[in-house]
Amino acid sequence: MIYGRHMTREMPQRPRGHVNETWSIRAFESLLPAEWLSHQFESDYGIDRRVEIFEDQTATGHFFNVQLKSQTTGSGQSPAVAIRRSTLNYWAELRDPTLIVIAHEPTRALWFRWSHLLGHDENPDTKSRQVRCDEVLDEESAARLREEVVAYRLAQELTHHLPLDVYLNGATLYGESASGLKRAIGRKLSSLPSFFRVVHGNPAMPYLQVSIEDTRVMAGLRGNYSQQITWELHGERDYSALASDVIASLALSCASVGAEDLAVRLLRLVVSDTHTLLEANGFGYAVALLARHEATDALLTLVRRTAAVEGHPARDIALAAFASTPSPRAVTRTVE
């Protein structure tokens, strides 16, 4: 059959999803500094781009991974996306951090969130996790991205940067001056001058940070997730116990990046009066950590305080923690 010049013939078509994917990649790369390199992955295992950071035309050795998602529906404000659990596990094993970017096609806006700064997972047994990106990605974001990449890298090397700065900031705690809590934290950490140094401004990375935000305190390692701490404060305040709760959260943050020796040193300071470690979520982790490092006195203090609380939900967790340690025999013998 002979077709005339003006007759319509069937031609390949490009799916709308492919168009949005191309747009999201181009939009993302257009917001990066011109000297940064964006490398494409030939095989996609949860990473679409690997960005290499340059400064003054010189390589820094700092990289971050990028997972790009595009959306065509919704308002575009703080969009969310489901990430497979296997992908999250893969990112957690990588040396460099992963940036999750959602490109909202109707508004032409890009939003982002770092995978390592995701909060506590309330439903760890699901096949995927809903991740909400709440920061706008624009041309002014590069400095913040670079700072987070550096913080993440240094957080993995804590023991090479001692003493660590512990940065305390914030003015009020539940309507009153935060100075009492700051002094109590400083007093407790003053017994470990070779490992920790309290500062109130200009901390050197890597550092631990305590942000006092009136009705809550955020405590953790810069470049890692910060734990939220809240209290019901009535009457006279026991700042020593409050400081111990904060330091316990810092200890668990250190342990999460492999700095277990530093974590144990902090836990020894606070096991006698912290309430944070008596909660079921952190108790088993703390018991296993102390047992692995044969911190028997601190372990016994924690277990005895737990046993004194009738019907404490962490009793079964304590037994499981003992069983999971590489060499629990010496510790269990002492407990008996």
Coordinates of C-alpha atoms in Angstrom, one line a residue:
M1 CA 0.0 0.0 0.0
I2 CA 1.3 3.4 -0.9
Y3 CA 0.8 6.2 1.5
G4 CA 0.4 9.8 0.4
R5 CA 2.6 12.5 1.8
H6 CA -0.2 13.8 4.2
M7 CA -1.5 10.5 5.4
T8 CA -1.0 9.7 9.1
R9 CA 1.2 6.7 9.9
E10 CA 1.7 5.1 13.3
M11 CA 4.9 6.3 15.1
P12 CA 6.5 5.4 18.4
Q13 CA 5.1 7.3 21.4
R14 CA 6.8 8.3 24.7
P15 CA 4.8 7.5 27.9
R16 CA 4.0 10.4 30.1
G17 CA 5.9 8.8 32.9
H18 CA 9.1 8.8 30.9
V19 CA 8.6 12.5 30.1
N20 CA 8.2 13.3 33.8
E21 CA 11.2 11.3 34.7
T22 CA 13.4 13.2 32.2
W23 CA 12.0 16.5 33.5
S24 CA 12.7 15.6 37.1
I25 CA 16.3 14.7 36.4
R26 CA 16.9 17.9 34.4
A27 CA 15.3 20.0 37.0
F28 CA 17.4 18.5 39.8
E29 CA 20.7 18.8 37.9
S30 CA 19.9 22.4 37.0
L31 CA 19.8 23.3 40.7
L32 CA 23.3 21.9 41.4
P33 CA 26.4 24.1 41.3
A34 CA 28.0 24.0 37.9
E35 CA 31.2 22.5 39.1
W36 CA 29.5 19.5 40.8
L37 CA 29.3 16.3 38.8
S38 CA 26.1 14.2 38.5
H39 CA 26.9 10.6 37.6
Q40 CA 24.3 8.3 36.1
F41 CA 23.9 4.8 37.4
E42 CA 23.6 2.2 34.6
S43 CA 21.7 -0.2 36.9
D44 CA 19.1 1.3 39.2
Y45 CA 19.0 -0.4 42.7
G46 CA 17.4 2.5 44.4
I47 CA 19.8 5.2 43.2
D48 CA 19.3 7.3 40.2
R49 CA 22.3 9.7 40.4
R50 CA 25.6 9.9 42.4
V51 CA 26.7 13.5 42.9
E52 CA 30.3 14.4 43.4
I53 CA 31.0 17.7 45.2
F54 CA 33.8 20.0 44.0
E55 CA 35.0 23.3 45.5
D56 CA 37.0 25.9 43.7
Q57 CA 37.4 23.4 40.8
T58 CA 39.0 20.9 43.2
A59 CA 37.6 17.5 44.1
T60 CA 36.6 17.1 47.8
G61 CA 36.1 13.4 47.9
H62 CA 32.5 13.9 49.1
F63 CA 29.7 12.2 47.3
F64 CA 26.0 11.7 47.9
N65 CA 23.4 9.4 46.2
V66 CA 20.1 10.5 44.9
Q67 CA 16.8 8.8 44.5
L68 CA 14.4 10.8 42.2
K69 CA 10.7 10.4 42.3
S70 CA 8.1 12.4 40.2
Q71 CA 4.5 13.2 41.1
T72 CA 1.7 14.5 38.9
T73 CA -1.0 14.8 41.6
G74 CA -1.6 16.5 44.9
S75 CA -1.0 20.1 46.1
G76 CA 2.8 19.7 46.0
Q77 CA 3.3 20.8 49.6
S78 CA 5.6 18.4 51.5
P79 CA 4.8 15.5 49.2
A80 CA 5.3 11.9 50.3
V81 CA 6.4 8.7 48.6
A82 CA 6.5 5.0 49.5
I83 CA 10.1 3.6 49.6
R84 CA 10.6 -0.2 49.7
R85 CA 12.1 -1.6 52.9
S86 CA 14.8 -3.4 50.9
T87 CA 15.8 -0.1 49.4
L88 CA 16.0 1.6 52.8
N89 CA 18.2 -1.2 54.0
Y90 CA 20.5 -0.9 51.0
W91 CA 20.9 2.8 51.6
A92 CA 21.8 2.2 55.2
E93 CA 24.7 0.0 54.1
L94 CA 26.3 2.6 51.7
R95 CA 29.2 4.7 52.7
D96 CA 27.6 7.9 51.3
P97 CA 24.3 9.4 52.3
T98 CA 21.2 9.2 50.1
L99 CA 19.0 12.2 49.2
I100 CA 15.4 11.5 48.4
V101 CA 14.0 14.0 45.9
I102 CA 10.3 14.3 44.9
A103 CA 9.7 16.4 41.8
H104 CA 6.1 17.7 41.7
E105 CA 5.3 18.2 38.0
P106 CA 2.2 20.5 38.3
T107 CA 4.0 23.1 40.5
R108 CA 7.5 22.5 39.1
A109 CA 8.8 22.3 42.7
L110 CA 11.4 19.9 44.0
W111 CA 11.3 18.7 47.7
F112 CA 13.9 16.6 49.5
R113 CA 14.8 14.6 52.6
W114 CA 17.9 12.7 53.7
S115 CA 17.3 9.0 54.3
H116 CA 19.6 8.9 57.3
L117 CA 17.6 11.6 59.0
L118 CA 14.3 9.7 58.9
G119 CA 12.7 9.4 62.3
H120 CA 11.9 6.3 64.4
D121 CA 10.1 3.7 62.3
E122 CA 6.7 3.0 63.9
N123 CA 5.9 0.0 61.5
P124 CA 9.2 -1.8 60.7
D125 CA 7.4 -4.9 59.5
T126 CA 5.7 -3.3 56.5
K127 CA 7.1 -3.9 53.0
S128 CA 7.5 -0.1 52.4
R129 CA 7.8 3.1 54.4
Q130 CA 6.0 6.4 53.7
V131 CA 8.6 9.1 53.4
R132 CA 7.6 12.8 53.4
C133 CA 10.0 15.3 51.9
D134 CA 9.6 18.6 53.8
E135 CA 12.4 20.8 52.5
V136 CA 12.3 22.7 49.2
L137 CA 15.2 22.1 46.9
D138 CA 16.4 25.3 45.1
E139 CA 19.5 27.0 44.0
E140 CA 20.2 28.1 47.6
S141 CA 20.3 24.5 48.9
A142 CA 23.8 23.5 47.8
A143 CA 25.5 24.8 50.9
R144 CA 23.2 22.9 53.2
L145 CA 23.5 19.7 51.1
R146 CA 27.3 19.9 51.3
E147 CA 27.3 20.5 55.0
E148 CA 25.1 17.5 55.6
V149 CA 27.3 15.3 53.4
V150 CA 30.4 16.3 55.4
A151 CA 28.6 15.8 58.7
Y152 CA 27.4 12.4 57.7
R153 CA 30.9 11.3 56.7
L154 CA 32.5 12.6 59.9
A155 CA 29.8 11.0 62.0
Q156 CA 31.1 7.6 60.8
E157 CA 34.6 8.5 62.1
L158 CA 33.8 9.9 65.6
T159 CA 36.8 8.3 67.4
H160 CA 39.2 10.1 65.1
H161 CA 38.1 13.5 66.2
L162 CA 38.3 13.6 70.0
P163 CA 37.4 15.5 72.0
L164 CA 33.9 15.9 70.5
D165 CA 32.1 19.2 70.8
V166 CA 28.7 18.9 72.5
Y167 CA 26.8 21.9 71.2
L168 CA 24.1 23.2 73.6
N169 CA 21.6 25.8 72.2
G170 CA 18.2 27.1 73.2
A171 CA 17.0 29.6 75.8
T172 CA 13.9 28.2 77.5
L173 CA 12.7 24.9 78.8
Y174 CA 8.9 24.6 79.5
G175 CA 8.6 28.4 80.0
E176 CA 11.7 28.8 82.2
S177 CA 15.4 29.4 81.6
A178 CA 17.3 26.5 80.0
S179 CA 20.5 27.4 81.9
G180 CA 19.8 24.9 84.7
L181 CA 19.7 22.0 82.2
K182 CA 22.7 23.3 80.4
R183 CA 24.8 23.5 83.6
A184 CA 23.7 20.0 84.6
I185 CA 24.8 18.6 81.3
G186 CA 28.1 20.4 81.5
R187 CA 28.8 19.1 85.0
K188 CA 28.2 15.5 84.0
L189 CA 30.3 15.7 80.9
S190 CA 33.2 17.5 82.7
S191 CA 34.3 14.2 84.0
L192 CA 35.2 13.1 80.5
P193 CA 37.3 16.0 79.3
S194 CA 39.4 13.9 76.9
F195 CA 36.3 12.8 75.0
F196 CA 33.7 15.6 75.2
R197 CA 33.7 19.4 75.4
V198 CA 30.6 21.5 75.9
V199 CA 30.3 24.6 73.7
H200 CA 27.5 27.1 73.2
G201 CA 28.4 28.3 69.7
N202 CA 30.5 27.5 66.6
P203 CA 30.9 23.7 67.1
A204 CA 33.5 21.8 65.1
M205 CA 32.3 18.9 63.1
P206 CA 31.7 16.1 63.9
Y207 CA 29.7 17.1 67.0
L208 CA 26.9 16.2 69.3
Q209 CA 24.0 18.6 69.5
V210 CA 21.4 19.4 72.1
S211 CA 18.6 21.8 70.9
I212 CA 16.4 22.9 73.8
E213 CA 13.1 24.0 72.2
D214 CA 10.9 24.9 75.2
T215 CA 8.5 21.9 75.2
R216 CA 11.0 19.4 73.8
V217 CA 14.7 18.7 73.5
M218 CA 16.3 17.3 70.4
A219 CA 19.5 15.4 71.1
G220 CA 21.8 13.5 68.7
L221 CA 24.8 13.4 66.5
R222 CA 25.1 16.0 63.7
G223 CA 24.8 14.1 60.5
N224 CA 22.5 11.5 62.1
Y225 CA 18.9 11.4 63.4
S226 CA 18.2 13.4 66.6
Q227 CA 16.0 11.9 69.3
Q228 CA 13.1 13.9 70.7
I229 CA 12.8 14.1 74.5
T230 CA 9.7 15.4 76.3
W231 CA 8.8 15.5 80.0
E232 CA 5.9 16.3 82.2
L233 CA 7.4 18.9 84.5
H234 CA 5.6 19.8 87.7
G235 CA 7.1 21.5 90.8
E236 CA 10.8 21.5 91.5
R237 CA 12.9 20.2 88.6
D238 CA 15.6 17.6 89.0
Y239 CA 18.0 18.9 86.4
S240 CA 20.5 16.1 87.1
A241 CA 18.0 13.5 86.0
L242 CA 16.9 15.6 83.0
A243 CA 20.5 16.0 81.9
S244 CA 21.0 12.2 82.2
D245 CA 18.0 11.7 79.9
V246 CA 19.7 14.0 77.3
I247 CA 23.1 12.3 77.6
A248 CA 21.5 8.8 77.3
S249 CA 20.1 9.9 74.0
L250 CA 23.5 11.2 72.9
A251 CA 25.0 7.8 73.9
L252 CA 22.6 5.8 71.8
S253 CA 23.3 8.2 68.9
C254 CA 27.0 7.5 69.2
A255 CA 26.4 3.7 69.3
S256 CA 24.2 3.9 66.1
V257 CA 27.3 4.9 64.1
G258 CA 29.6 2.3 65.7
A259 CA 31.2 4.5 68.4
E260 CA 30.2 2.0 71.1
D261 CA 33.2 2.9 73.4
L262 CA 32.1 6.5 73.5
A263 CA 28.5 5.4 74.0
V264 CA 29.4 3.2 77.0
R265 CA 31.4 6.0 78.6
L266 CA 28.3 8.2 78.4
L267 CA 25.9 5.5 79.7
R268 CA 28.1 5.0 82.8
L269 CA 27.5 8.6 83.7
V270 CA 23.7 8.4 83.6
V271 CA 22.4 4.9 84.4
S272 CA 21.7 5.8 88.0
D273 CA 19.1 8.5 87.3
T274 CA 18.0 8.5 83.7
H275 CA 14.4 7.6 82.9
T276 CA 15.0 7.5 79.1
L277 CA 16.8 4.1 79.4
L278 CA 13.9 2.6 81.5
E279 CA 11.6 2.9 78.5
A280 CA 11.2 -0.3 76.5
N281 CA 12.3 1.3 73.2
G282 CA 15.9 2.0 74.4
F283 CA 16.3 -0.4 77.2
G284 CA 17.2 -3.6 75.3
Y285 CA 19.7 -1.7 73.2
A286 CA 21.4 -0.2 76.2
V287 CA 21.6 -3.6 78.1
A288 CA 23.1 -5.3 75.1
L289 CA 25.6 -2.5 74.6
L290 CA 26.7 -2.5 78.3
A291 CA 27.0 -6.3 78.3
R292 CA 29.1 -6.4 75.2
H293 CA 31.6 -4.0 76.8
E294 CA 31.5 -5.8 80.2
A295 CA 30.3 -2.6 81.9
T296 CA 28.9 -4.8 84.7
D297 CA 28.4 -2.1 87.4
A298 CA 26.4 0.1 85.0
L299 CA 24.5 -2.9 83.7
L300 CA 23.5 -4.0 87.2
T301 CA 22.4 -0.5 88.1
L302 CA 20.1 -0.3 85.1
V303 CA 18.7 -3.8 85.6
R304 CA 18.0 -3.2 89.4
R305 CA 16.3 0.1 88.7
T306 CA 14.1 -1.7 86.1
A307 CA 13.3 -4.5 88.4
A308 CA 12.1 -2.0 91.1
V309 CA 9.3 -0.9 88.7
E310 CA 6.4 -3.2 89.1
G311 CA 5.2 -4.7 85.8
H312 CA 7.9 -3.0 83.8
P313 CA 7.5 -3.8 80.1
A314 CA 11.3 -4.1 79.6
R315 CA 11.9 -7.1 81.8
D316 CA 11.4 -9.5 78.8
I317 CA 13.5 -7.2 76.7
A318 CA 16.3 -7.4 79.2
L319 CA 16.4 -11.2 79.0
A320 CA 16.4 -11.1 75.2
A321 CA 19.3 -8.6 75.3
F322 CA 21.3 -10.8 77.5
A323 CA 20.7 -13.7 75.2
S324 CA 21.8 -11.7 72.1
T325 CA 25.1 -10.6 73.4
P326 CA 28.3 -12.4 72.2
S327 CA 29.4 -13.4 75.7
P328 CA 26.7 -12.9 78.3
R329 CA 27.9 -15.6 80.6
A330 CA 30.0 -13.4 82.9
V331 CA 27.2 -10.8 83.2
T332 CA 24.4 -13.3 83.8
R333 CA 26.5 -15.0 86.5
T334 CA 26.9 -11.7 88.3
V335 CA 23.2 -10.9 88.1
E336 CA 22.3 -14.2 89.6

